[in-house]
PDB file of C-alpha atoms in Angstrom:
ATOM      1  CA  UNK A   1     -14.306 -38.242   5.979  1.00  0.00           C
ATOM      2  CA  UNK A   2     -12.970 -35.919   9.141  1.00  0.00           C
ATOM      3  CA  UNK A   3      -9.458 -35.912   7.049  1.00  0.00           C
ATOM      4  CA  UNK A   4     -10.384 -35.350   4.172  1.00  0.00           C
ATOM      5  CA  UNK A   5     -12.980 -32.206   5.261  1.00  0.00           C
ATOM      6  CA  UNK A   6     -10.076 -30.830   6.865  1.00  0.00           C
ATOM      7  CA  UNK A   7      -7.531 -31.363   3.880  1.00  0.00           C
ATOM      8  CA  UNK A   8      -9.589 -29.622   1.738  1.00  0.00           C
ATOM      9  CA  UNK A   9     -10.396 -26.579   4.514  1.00  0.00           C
ATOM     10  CA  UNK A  10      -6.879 -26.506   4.733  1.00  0.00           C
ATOM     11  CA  UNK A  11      -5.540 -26.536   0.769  1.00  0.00           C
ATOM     12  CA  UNK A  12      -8.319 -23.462   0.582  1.00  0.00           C
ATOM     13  CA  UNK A  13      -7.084 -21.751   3.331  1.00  0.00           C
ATOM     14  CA  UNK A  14      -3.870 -21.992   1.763  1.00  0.00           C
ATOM     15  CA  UNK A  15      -4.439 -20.719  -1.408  1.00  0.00           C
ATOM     16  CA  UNK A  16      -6.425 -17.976  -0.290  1.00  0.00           C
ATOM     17  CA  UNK A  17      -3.470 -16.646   1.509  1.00  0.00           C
ATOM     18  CA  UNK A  18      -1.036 -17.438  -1.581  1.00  0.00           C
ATOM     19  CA  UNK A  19      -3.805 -15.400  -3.664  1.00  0.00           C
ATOM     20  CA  UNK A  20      -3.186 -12.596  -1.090  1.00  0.00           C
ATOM     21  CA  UNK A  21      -0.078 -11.637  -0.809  1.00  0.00           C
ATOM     22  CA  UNK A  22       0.563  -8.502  -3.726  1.00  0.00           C
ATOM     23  CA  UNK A  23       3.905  -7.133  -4.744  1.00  0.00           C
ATOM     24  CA  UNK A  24       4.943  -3.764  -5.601  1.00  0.00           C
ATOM     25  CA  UNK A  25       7.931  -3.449  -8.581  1.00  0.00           C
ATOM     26  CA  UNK A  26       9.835  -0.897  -9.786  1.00  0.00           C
ATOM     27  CA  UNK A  27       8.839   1.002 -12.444  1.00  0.00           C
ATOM     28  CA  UNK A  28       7.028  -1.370 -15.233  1.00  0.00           C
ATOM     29  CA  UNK A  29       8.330  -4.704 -14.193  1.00  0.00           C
ATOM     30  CA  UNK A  30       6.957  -7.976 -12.942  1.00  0.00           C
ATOM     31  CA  UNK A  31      10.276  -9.414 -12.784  1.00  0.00           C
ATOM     32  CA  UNK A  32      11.183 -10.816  -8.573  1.00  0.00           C
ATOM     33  CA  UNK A  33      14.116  -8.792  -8.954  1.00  0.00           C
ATOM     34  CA  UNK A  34      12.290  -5.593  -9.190  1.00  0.00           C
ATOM     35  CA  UNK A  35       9.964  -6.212  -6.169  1.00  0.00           C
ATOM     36  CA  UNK A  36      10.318  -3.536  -3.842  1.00  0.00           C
ATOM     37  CA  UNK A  37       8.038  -4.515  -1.441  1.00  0.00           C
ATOM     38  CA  UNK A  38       5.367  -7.661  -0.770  1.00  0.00           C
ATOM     39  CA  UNK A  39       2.468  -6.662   0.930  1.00  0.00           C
ATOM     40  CA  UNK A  40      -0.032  -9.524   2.656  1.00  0.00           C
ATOM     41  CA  UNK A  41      -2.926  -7.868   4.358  1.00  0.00           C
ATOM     42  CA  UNK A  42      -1.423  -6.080   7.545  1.00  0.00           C
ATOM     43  CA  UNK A  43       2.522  -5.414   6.868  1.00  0.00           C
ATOM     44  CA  UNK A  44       4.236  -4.661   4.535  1.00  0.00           C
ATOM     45  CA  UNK A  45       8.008  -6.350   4.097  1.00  0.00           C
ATOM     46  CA  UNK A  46      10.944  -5.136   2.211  1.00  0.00           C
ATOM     47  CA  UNK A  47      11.212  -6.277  -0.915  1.00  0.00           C
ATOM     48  CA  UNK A  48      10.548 -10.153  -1.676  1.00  0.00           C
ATOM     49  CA  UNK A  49      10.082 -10.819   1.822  1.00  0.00           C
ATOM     50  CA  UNK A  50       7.406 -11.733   4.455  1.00  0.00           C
ATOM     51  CA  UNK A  51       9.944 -12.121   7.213  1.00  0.00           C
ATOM     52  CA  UNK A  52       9.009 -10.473  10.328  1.00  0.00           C
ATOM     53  CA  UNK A  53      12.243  -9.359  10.628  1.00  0.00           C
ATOM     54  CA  UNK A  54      11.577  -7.223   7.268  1.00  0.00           C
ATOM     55  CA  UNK A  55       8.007  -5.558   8.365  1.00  0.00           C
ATOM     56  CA  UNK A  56       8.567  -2.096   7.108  1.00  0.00           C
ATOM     57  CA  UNK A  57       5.255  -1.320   8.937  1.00  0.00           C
ATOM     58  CA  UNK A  58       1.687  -2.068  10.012  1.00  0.00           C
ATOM     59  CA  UNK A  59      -1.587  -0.893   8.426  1.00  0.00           C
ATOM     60  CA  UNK A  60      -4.511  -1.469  10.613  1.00  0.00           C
ATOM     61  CA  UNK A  61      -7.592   0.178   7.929  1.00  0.00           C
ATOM     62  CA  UNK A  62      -6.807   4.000   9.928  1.00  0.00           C
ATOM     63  CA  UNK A  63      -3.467   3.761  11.179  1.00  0.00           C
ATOM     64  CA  UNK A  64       0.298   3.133  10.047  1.00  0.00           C
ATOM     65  CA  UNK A  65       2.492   2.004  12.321  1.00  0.00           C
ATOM     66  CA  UNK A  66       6.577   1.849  11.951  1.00  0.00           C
ATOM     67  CA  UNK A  67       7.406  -1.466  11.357  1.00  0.00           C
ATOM     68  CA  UNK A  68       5.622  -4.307  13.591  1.00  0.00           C
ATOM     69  CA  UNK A  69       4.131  -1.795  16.290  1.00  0.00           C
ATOM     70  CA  UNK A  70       0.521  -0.730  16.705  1.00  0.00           C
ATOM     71  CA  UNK A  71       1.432   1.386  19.667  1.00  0.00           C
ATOM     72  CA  UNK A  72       0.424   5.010  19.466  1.00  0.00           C
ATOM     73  CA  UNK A  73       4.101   6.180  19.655  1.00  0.00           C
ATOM     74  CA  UNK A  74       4.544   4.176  16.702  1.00  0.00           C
ATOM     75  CA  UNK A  75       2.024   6.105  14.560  1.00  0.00           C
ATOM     76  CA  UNK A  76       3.437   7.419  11.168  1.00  0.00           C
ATOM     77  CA  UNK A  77      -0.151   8.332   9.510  1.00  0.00           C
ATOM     78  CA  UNK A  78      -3.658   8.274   9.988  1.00  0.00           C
ATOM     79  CA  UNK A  79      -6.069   7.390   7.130  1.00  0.00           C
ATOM     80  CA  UNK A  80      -9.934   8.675   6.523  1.00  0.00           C
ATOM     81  CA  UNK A  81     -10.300   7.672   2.962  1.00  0.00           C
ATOM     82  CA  UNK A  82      -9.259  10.880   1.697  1.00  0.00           C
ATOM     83  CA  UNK A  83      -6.203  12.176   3.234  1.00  0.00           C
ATOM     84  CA  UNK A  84      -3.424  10.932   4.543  1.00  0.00           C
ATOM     85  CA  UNK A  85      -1.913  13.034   7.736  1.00  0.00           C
ATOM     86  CA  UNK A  86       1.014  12.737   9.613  1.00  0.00           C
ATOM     87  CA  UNK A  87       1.316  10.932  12.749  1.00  0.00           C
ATOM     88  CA  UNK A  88      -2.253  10.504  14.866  1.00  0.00           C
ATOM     89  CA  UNK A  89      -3.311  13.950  13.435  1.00  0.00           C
ATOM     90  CA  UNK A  90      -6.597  15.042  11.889  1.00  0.00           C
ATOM     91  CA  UNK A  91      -5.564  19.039  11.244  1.00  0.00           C
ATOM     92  CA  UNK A  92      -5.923  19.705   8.015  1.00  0.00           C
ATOM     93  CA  UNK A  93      -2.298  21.801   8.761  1.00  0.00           C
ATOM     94  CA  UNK A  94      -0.852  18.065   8.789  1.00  0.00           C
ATOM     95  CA  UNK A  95      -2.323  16.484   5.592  1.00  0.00           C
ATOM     96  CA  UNK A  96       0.446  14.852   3.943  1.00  0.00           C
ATOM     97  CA  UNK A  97      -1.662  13.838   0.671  1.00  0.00           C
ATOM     98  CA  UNK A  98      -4.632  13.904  -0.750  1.00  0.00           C
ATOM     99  CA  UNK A  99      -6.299  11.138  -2.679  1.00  0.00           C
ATOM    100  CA  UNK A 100      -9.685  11.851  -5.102  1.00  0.00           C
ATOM    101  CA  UNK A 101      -9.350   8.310  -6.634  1.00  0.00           C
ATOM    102  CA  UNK A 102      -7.473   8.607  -9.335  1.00  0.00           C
ATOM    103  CA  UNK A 103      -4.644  11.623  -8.547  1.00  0.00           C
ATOM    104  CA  UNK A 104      -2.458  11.581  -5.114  1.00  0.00           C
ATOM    105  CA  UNK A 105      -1.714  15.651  -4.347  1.00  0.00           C
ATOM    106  CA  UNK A 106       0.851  16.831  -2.432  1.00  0.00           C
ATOM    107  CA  UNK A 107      -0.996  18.086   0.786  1.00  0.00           C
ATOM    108  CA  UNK A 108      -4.186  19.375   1.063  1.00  0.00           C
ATOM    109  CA  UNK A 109      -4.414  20.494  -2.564  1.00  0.00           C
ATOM    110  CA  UNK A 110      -6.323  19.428  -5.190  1.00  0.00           C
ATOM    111  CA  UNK A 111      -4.813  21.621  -8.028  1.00  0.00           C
ATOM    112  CA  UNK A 112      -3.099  19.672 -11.122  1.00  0.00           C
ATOM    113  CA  UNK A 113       0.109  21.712 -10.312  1.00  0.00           C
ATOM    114  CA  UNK A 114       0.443  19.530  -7.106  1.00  0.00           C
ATOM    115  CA  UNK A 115      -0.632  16.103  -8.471  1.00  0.00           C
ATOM    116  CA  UNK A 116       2.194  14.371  -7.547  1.00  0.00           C
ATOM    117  CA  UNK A 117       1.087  10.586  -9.119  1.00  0.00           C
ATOM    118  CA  UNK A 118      -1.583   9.270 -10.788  1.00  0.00           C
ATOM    119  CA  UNK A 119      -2.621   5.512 -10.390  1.00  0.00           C
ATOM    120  CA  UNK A 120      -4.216   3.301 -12.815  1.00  0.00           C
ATOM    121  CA  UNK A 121      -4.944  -0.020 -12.651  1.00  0.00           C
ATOM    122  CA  UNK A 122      -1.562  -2.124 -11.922  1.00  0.00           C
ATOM    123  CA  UNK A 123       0.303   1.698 -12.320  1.00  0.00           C
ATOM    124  CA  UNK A 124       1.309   4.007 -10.382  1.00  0.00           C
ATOM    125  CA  UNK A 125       2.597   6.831 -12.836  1.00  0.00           C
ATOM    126  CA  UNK A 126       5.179  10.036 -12.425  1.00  0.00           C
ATOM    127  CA  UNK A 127       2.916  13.039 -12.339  1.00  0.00           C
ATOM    128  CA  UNK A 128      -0.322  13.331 -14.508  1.00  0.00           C
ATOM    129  CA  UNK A 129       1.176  11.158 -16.733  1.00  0.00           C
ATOM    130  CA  UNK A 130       0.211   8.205 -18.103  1.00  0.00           C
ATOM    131  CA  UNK A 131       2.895   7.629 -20.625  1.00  0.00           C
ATOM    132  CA  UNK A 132       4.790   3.988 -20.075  1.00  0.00           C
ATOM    133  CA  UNK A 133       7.904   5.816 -19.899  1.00  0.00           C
ATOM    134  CA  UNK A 134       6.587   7.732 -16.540  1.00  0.00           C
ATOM    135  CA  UNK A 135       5.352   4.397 -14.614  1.00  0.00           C
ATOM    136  CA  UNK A 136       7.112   4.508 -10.901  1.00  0.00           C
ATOM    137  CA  UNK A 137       5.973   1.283  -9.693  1.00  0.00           C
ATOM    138  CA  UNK A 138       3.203  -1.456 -11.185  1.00  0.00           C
ATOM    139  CA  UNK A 139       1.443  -3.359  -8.506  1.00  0.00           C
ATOM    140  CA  UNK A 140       0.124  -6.884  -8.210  1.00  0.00           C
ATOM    141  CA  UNK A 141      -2.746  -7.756  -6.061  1.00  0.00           C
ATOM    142  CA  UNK A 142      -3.927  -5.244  -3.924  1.00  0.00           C
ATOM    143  CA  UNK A 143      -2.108  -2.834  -1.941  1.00  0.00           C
ATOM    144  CA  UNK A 144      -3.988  -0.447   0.306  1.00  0.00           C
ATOM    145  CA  UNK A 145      -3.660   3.116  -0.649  1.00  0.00           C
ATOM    146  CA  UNK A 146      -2.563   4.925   2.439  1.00  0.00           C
ATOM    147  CA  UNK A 147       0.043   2.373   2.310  1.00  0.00           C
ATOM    148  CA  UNK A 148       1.057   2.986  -1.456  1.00  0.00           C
ATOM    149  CA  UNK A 149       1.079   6.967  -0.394  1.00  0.00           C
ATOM    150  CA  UNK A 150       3.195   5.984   1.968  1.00  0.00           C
ATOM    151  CA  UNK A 151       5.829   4.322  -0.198  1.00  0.00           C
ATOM    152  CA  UNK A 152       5.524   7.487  -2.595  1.00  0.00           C
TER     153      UNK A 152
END
């Protein structure tokens, strides 16, 4: 009974994880040759990978890190659900992008002149567009979007 308890505990731990590991692809593609990046929780890896060798960085729920790191020094962003700033800032002189749920702005704006890409669903497109033509990257899973603004 004790092995098969834990076989099953472990074939659903398993396929939980498989479940959460998301890809990003270029443009509108699910093909594993257009995988830019594979993204599992915490890092995210350069393209197919989940090779610690291939972290391109951390993402702790406020912070991005370069690569594997979580020290300060390593801090390329800070998150607070809205904007994005660089480094361990909170001026609003260092807002990278802004996010209102549906358009990513370049800075602080939140004028349709600066909307840089808007994300729907699986796609992230070119602009305010939401033409196939203009898709940049289409997403499976789940991919945090501090990290996706990060990418862009």
């Amino acid at each position: 009974m004790k092995k098969t308890l834990f076989l099953l505990i472990a074939i659903i731990v398993i396929s939980i994880h498989a479940h959460a590991v998301s890809h990003l692809y270029r443009g509108n593609s699910t093909y594993t040759s257009d995988i830019i990046a594979t993204w599992d929780g915490r890092y995210l890896y350069k393209g197919n990978s989940t090779y610690s060798s291939d972290i391109l960085l951390t993402y702790d729920g406020k912070y991005l890190y370069a690569g594997r790191s979580t020290y300060s020094s390593d801090i390329l962003g800070t998150w607070d659900g809205q904007y994005l700033y660089q480094g361990r800032s909170s001026y609003s002189s260092d807002i990278i992008a802004t996010w209102d749920g549906k358009y990513v702005y370049d800075g602080r704006s939140t004028y349709s002149s600066d909307i840089m890409n808007t994300v729907i669903g699986k796609h992230i497109y070119r602009g305010r567009s939401t033409y196939t033509s203009d898709i940049v990257f289409t997403i499976s899973g789940r991919i945090p979007i501090p990290v996706l603004l990060t990418i862009m």
